[in-house]
Coordinates of C-alpha atoms in Angstrom, one line a residue:
X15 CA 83.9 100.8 111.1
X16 CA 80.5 99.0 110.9
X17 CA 79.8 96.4 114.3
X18 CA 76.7 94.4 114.1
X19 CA 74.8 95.9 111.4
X20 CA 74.0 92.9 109.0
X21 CA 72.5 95.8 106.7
X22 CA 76.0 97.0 105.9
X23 CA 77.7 94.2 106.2
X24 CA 76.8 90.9 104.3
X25 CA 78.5 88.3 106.1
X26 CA 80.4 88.1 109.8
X27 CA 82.1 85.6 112.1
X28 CA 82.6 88.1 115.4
X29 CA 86.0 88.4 117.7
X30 CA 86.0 85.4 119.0
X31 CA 89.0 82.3 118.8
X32 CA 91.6 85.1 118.5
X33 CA 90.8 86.4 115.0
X34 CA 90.4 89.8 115.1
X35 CA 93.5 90.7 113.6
X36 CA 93.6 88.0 111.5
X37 CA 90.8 88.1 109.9
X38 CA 89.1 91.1 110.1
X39 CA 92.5 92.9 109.9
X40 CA 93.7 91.5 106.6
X41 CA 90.6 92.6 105.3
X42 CA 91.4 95.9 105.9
X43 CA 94.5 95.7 104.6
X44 CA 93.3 94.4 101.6
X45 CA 91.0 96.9 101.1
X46 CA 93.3 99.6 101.7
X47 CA 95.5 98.3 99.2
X48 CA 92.7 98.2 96.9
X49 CA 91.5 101.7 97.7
X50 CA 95.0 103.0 96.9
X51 CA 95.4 101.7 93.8
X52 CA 92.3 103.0 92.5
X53 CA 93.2 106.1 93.9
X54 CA 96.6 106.2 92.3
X55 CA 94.6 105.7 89.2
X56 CA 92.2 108.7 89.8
X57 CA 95.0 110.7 90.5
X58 CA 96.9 110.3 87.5
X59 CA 94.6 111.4 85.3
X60 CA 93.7 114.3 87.7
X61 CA 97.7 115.4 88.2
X62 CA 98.6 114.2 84.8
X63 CA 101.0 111.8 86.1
X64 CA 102.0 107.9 85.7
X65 CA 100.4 105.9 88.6
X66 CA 103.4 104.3 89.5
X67 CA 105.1 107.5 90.9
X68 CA 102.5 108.4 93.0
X69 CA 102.8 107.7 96.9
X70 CA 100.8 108.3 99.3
X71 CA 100.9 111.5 102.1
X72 CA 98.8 112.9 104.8
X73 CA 96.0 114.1 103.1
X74 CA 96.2 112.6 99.7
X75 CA 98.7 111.4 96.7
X76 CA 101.2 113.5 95.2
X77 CA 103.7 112.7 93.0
X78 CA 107.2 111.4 94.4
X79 CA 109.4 114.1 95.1
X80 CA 106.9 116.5 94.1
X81 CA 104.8 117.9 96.8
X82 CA 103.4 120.8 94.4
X83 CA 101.6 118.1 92.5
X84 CA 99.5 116.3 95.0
X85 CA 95.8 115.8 95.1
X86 CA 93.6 115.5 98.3
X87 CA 91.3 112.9 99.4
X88 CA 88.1 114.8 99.2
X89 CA 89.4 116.0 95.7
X90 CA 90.2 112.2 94.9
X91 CA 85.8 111.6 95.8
X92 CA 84.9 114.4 93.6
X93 CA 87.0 112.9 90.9
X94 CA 85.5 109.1 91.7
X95 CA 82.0 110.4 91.1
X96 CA 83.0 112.8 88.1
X97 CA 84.7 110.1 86.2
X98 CA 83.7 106.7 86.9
X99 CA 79.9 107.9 88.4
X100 CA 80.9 105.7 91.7
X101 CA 81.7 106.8 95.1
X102 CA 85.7 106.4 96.1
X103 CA 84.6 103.2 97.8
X104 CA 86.4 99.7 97.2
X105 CA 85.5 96.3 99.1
X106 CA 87.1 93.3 100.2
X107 CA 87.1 90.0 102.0
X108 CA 89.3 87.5 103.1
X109 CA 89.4 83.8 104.2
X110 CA 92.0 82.2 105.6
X111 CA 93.7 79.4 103.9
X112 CA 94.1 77.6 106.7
X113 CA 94.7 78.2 110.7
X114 CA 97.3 79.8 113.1
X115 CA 98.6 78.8 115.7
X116 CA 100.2 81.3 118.3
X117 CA 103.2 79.5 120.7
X118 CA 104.1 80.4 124.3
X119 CA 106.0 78.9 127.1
X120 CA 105.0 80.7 130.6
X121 CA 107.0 80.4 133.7
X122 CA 105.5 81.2 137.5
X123 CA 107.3 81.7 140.8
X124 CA 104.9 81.9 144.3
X125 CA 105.1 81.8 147.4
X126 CA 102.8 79.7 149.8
X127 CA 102.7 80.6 153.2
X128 CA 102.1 76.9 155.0
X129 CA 100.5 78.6 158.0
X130 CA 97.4 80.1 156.6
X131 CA 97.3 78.5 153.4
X132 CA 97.9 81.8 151.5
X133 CA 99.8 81.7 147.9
X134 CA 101.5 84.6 146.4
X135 CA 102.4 85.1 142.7
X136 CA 106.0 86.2 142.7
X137 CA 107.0 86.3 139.0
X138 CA 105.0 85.7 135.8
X139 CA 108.0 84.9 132.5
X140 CA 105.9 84.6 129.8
X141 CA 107.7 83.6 125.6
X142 CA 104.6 84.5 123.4
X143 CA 104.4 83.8 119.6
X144 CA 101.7 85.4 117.6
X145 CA 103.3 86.5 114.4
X146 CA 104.1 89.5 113.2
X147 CA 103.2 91.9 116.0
X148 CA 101.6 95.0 114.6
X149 CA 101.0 97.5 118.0
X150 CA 104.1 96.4 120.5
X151 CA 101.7 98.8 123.0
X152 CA 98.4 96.5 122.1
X153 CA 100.1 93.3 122.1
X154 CA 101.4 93.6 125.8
X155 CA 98.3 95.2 127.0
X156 CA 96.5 91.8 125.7
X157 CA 98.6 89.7 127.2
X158 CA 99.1 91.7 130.4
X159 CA 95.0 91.3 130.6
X160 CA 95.3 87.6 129.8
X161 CA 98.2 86.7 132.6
X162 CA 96.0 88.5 135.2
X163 CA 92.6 86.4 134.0
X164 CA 95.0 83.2 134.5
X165 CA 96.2 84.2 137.8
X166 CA 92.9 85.3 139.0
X167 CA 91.6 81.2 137.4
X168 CA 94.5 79.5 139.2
X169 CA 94.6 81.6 142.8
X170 CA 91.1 83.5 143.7
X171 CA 87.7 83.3 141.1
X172 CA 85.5 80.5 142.5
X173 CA 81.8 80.6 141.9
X174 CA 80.7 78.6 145.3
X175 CA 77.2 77.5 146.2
X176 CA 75.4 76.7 149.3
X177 CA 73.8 73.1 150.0
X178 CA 70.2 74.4 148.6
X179 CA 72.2 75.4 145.2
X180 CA 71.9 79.3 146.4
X181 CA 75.0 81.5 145.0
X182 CA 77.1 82.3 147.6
X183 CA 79.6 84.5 145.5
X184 CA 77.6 86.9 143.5
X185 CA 78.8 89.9 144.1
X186 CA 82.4 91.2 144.2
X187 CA 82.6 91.4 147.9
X188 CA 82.4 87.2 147.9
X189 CA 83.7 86.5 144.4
X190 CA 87.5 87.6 144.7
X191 CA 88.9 88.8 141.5
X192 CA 92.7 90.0 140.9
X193 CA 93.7 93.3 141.4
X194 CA 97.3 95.3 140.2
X195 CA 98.1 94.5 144.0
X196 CA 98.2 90.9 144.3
X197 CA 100.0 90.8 140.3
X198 CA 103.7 91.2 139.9
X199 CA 105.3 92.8 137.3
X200 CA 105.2 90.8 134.1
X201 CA 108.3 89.8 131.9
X202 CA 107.3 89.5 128.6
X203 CA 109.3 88.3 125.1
X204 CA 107.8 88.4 121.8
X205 CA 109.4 85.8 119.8
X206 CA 107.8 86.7 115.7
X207 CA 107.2 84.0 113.2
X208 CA 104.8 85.2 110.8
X209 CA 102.6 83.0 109.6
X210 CA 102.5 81.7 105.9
X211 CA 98.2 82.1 106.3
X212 CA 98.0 85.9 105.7
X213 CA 100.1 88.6 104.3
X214 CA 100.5 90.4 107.1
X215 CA 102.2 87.3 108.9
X216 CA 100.1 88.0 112.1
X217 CA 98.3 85.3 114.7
X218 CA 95.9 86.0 117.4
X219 CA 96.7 86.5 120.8
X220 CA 93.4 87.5 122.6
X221 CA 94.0 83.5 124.3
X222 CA 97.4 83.2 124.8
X223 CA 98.0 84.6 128.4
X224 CA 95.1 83.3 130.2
X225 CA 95.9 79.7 128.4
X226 CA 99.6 79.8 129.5
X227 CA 99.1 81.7 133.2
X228 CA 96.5 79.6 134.2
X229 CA 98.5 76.1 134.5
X230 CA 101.7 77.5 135.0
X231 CA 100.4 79.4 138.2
X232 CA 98.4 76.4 139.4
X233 CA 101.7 74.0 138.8
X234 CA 103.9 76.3 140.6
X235 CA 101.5 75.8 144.0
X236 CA 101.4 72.3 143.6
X237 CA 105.2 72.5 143.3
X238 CA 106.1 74.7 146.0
X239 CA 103.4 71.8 148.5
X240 CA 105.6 68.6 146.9
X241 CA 107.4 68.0 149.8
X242 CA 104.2 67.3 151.8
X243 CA 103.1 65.0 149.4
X244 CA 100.6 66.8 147.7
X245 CA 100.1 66.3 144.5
X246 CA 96.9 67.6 143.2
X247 CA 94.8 70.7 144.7
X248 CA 91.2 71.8 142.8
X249 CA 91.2 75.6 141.0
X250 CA 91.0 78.2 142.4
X251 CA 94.0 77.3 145.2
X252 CA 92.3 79.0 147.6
X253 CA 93.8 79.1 151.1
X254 CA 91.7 77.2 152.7
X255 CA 92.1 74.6 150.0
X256 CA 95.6 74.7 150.6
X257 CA 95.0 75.0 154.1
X258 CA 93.3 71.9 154.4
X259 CA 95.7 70.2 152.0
X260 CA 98.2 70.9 154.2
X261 CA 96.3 69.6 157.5
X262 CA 95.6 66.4 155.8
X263 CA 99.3 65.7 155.2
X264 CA 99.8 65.8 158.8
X265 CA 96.4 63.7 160.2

């Protein structure tokens, strides 16, 4: 795995709009595919066998249903540069026929103490759509990191600066950020349509929490402050925000 080196690798778009799987990801799985079928081909002539019933174990090929006729990977190099004067090396790129689109719905329940303005995140039900989902483990870790950004957008991250446009927030003892404290527990359901774009059938989801989180949080304050009339508060809802929101209801 190669980051940044423009030496090795000819051409690069980065992580960013979600694409790392994707993207980068199909490439990889083309290429494996690719690098196993050339080794199949290596192998057959090494193992005297037909390609076709070779699979692939840890360690190497071997023939199906065979395991005294196998061949290892460092044996599959050594035949590479032995027979074709090439390293066991294949390459591949892909681009995408078009773009995916991941699909979520998010749900948020809080709490907003009326008194001192405070607002609690109860529950976070989040329906997220990113294709075929390759790491279950990964994919709610992402997600998980993205509903916590939202929350931490919608209830505590303001950058704030003084009348003489000095930072007033620049350090983490001003700048409130979330914490596994203030977050509930997250209910999460992976709904998988693969897309048609790739052959793995996989989206991105690196945005898909924070986009969702964000608004649904925010809503749920301004919902749970309806019956005072208020209809529209600034991000983050800080207390005092909502404070004030509240004392203007009743001047």
């Amino acid at each position: 795995m190669v980051f940044g080196d423009t030496d090795a690798v000819p051409t690069g778009r980065g992580t960013m709009g979600s694409s790392s799987v994707q993207v980068a990801g199909i490439a990889v799985d083309d290429a494996a595919i690719a690098m196993l079928e050339r080794a199949r081909s290596l192998a057959a002539d090494e193992l005297e066998a037909n390609a076709n019933d070779l699979v692939a174990v840890a360690g190497g090929l071997q023939v199906a249903g065979t395991p005294a006729k196998s061949i290892s990977w460092a044996e599959l190099a050594g035949a590479a540069e032995r027979l074709d004067g090439q390293p066991l090396m294949v390459t591949a790129n892909f681009e995408a026929p078009g773009p995916t689109f991941p699909f979520g719905a998010q749900l948020a329940v809080v709490e907003v103490d009326t008194e001192t303005g405070e607002s609690r995140l109860v529950r976070l039900v989040a329906v997220d759509d990113a294709g075929t989902v390759i790491n279950p483990e990964l994919f709610e870790g992402q997600l998980h990191g993205g509903y916590a950004q939202g929350v931490a957008q919608a209830l505590y991250e303001l950058v704030q600066y003084d009348r003489d446009g000095n930072l007033v927030t620049g350090n983490f003892a001003d700048y409130a950020i979330v914490t596994a404290a203030e977050l509930p527990s997250f209910d999460v359901v992976d709904s998988q349509t693969p897309t048609p774009y790739n052959a793995l059938g996989v989206k991105g989801v690196g945005e898909s929490g924070t986009i969702g989180s964000t608004p649904a949080v925010h809503n749920a304050v301004i919902d749970a402050l309806a019956h005072l009339g208020i209809r529209h508060l600034d991000m983050p809802v800080t207390p005092e925000r909502v404070w004030r929101a509240i004392g203007a209801t009743h001047a």
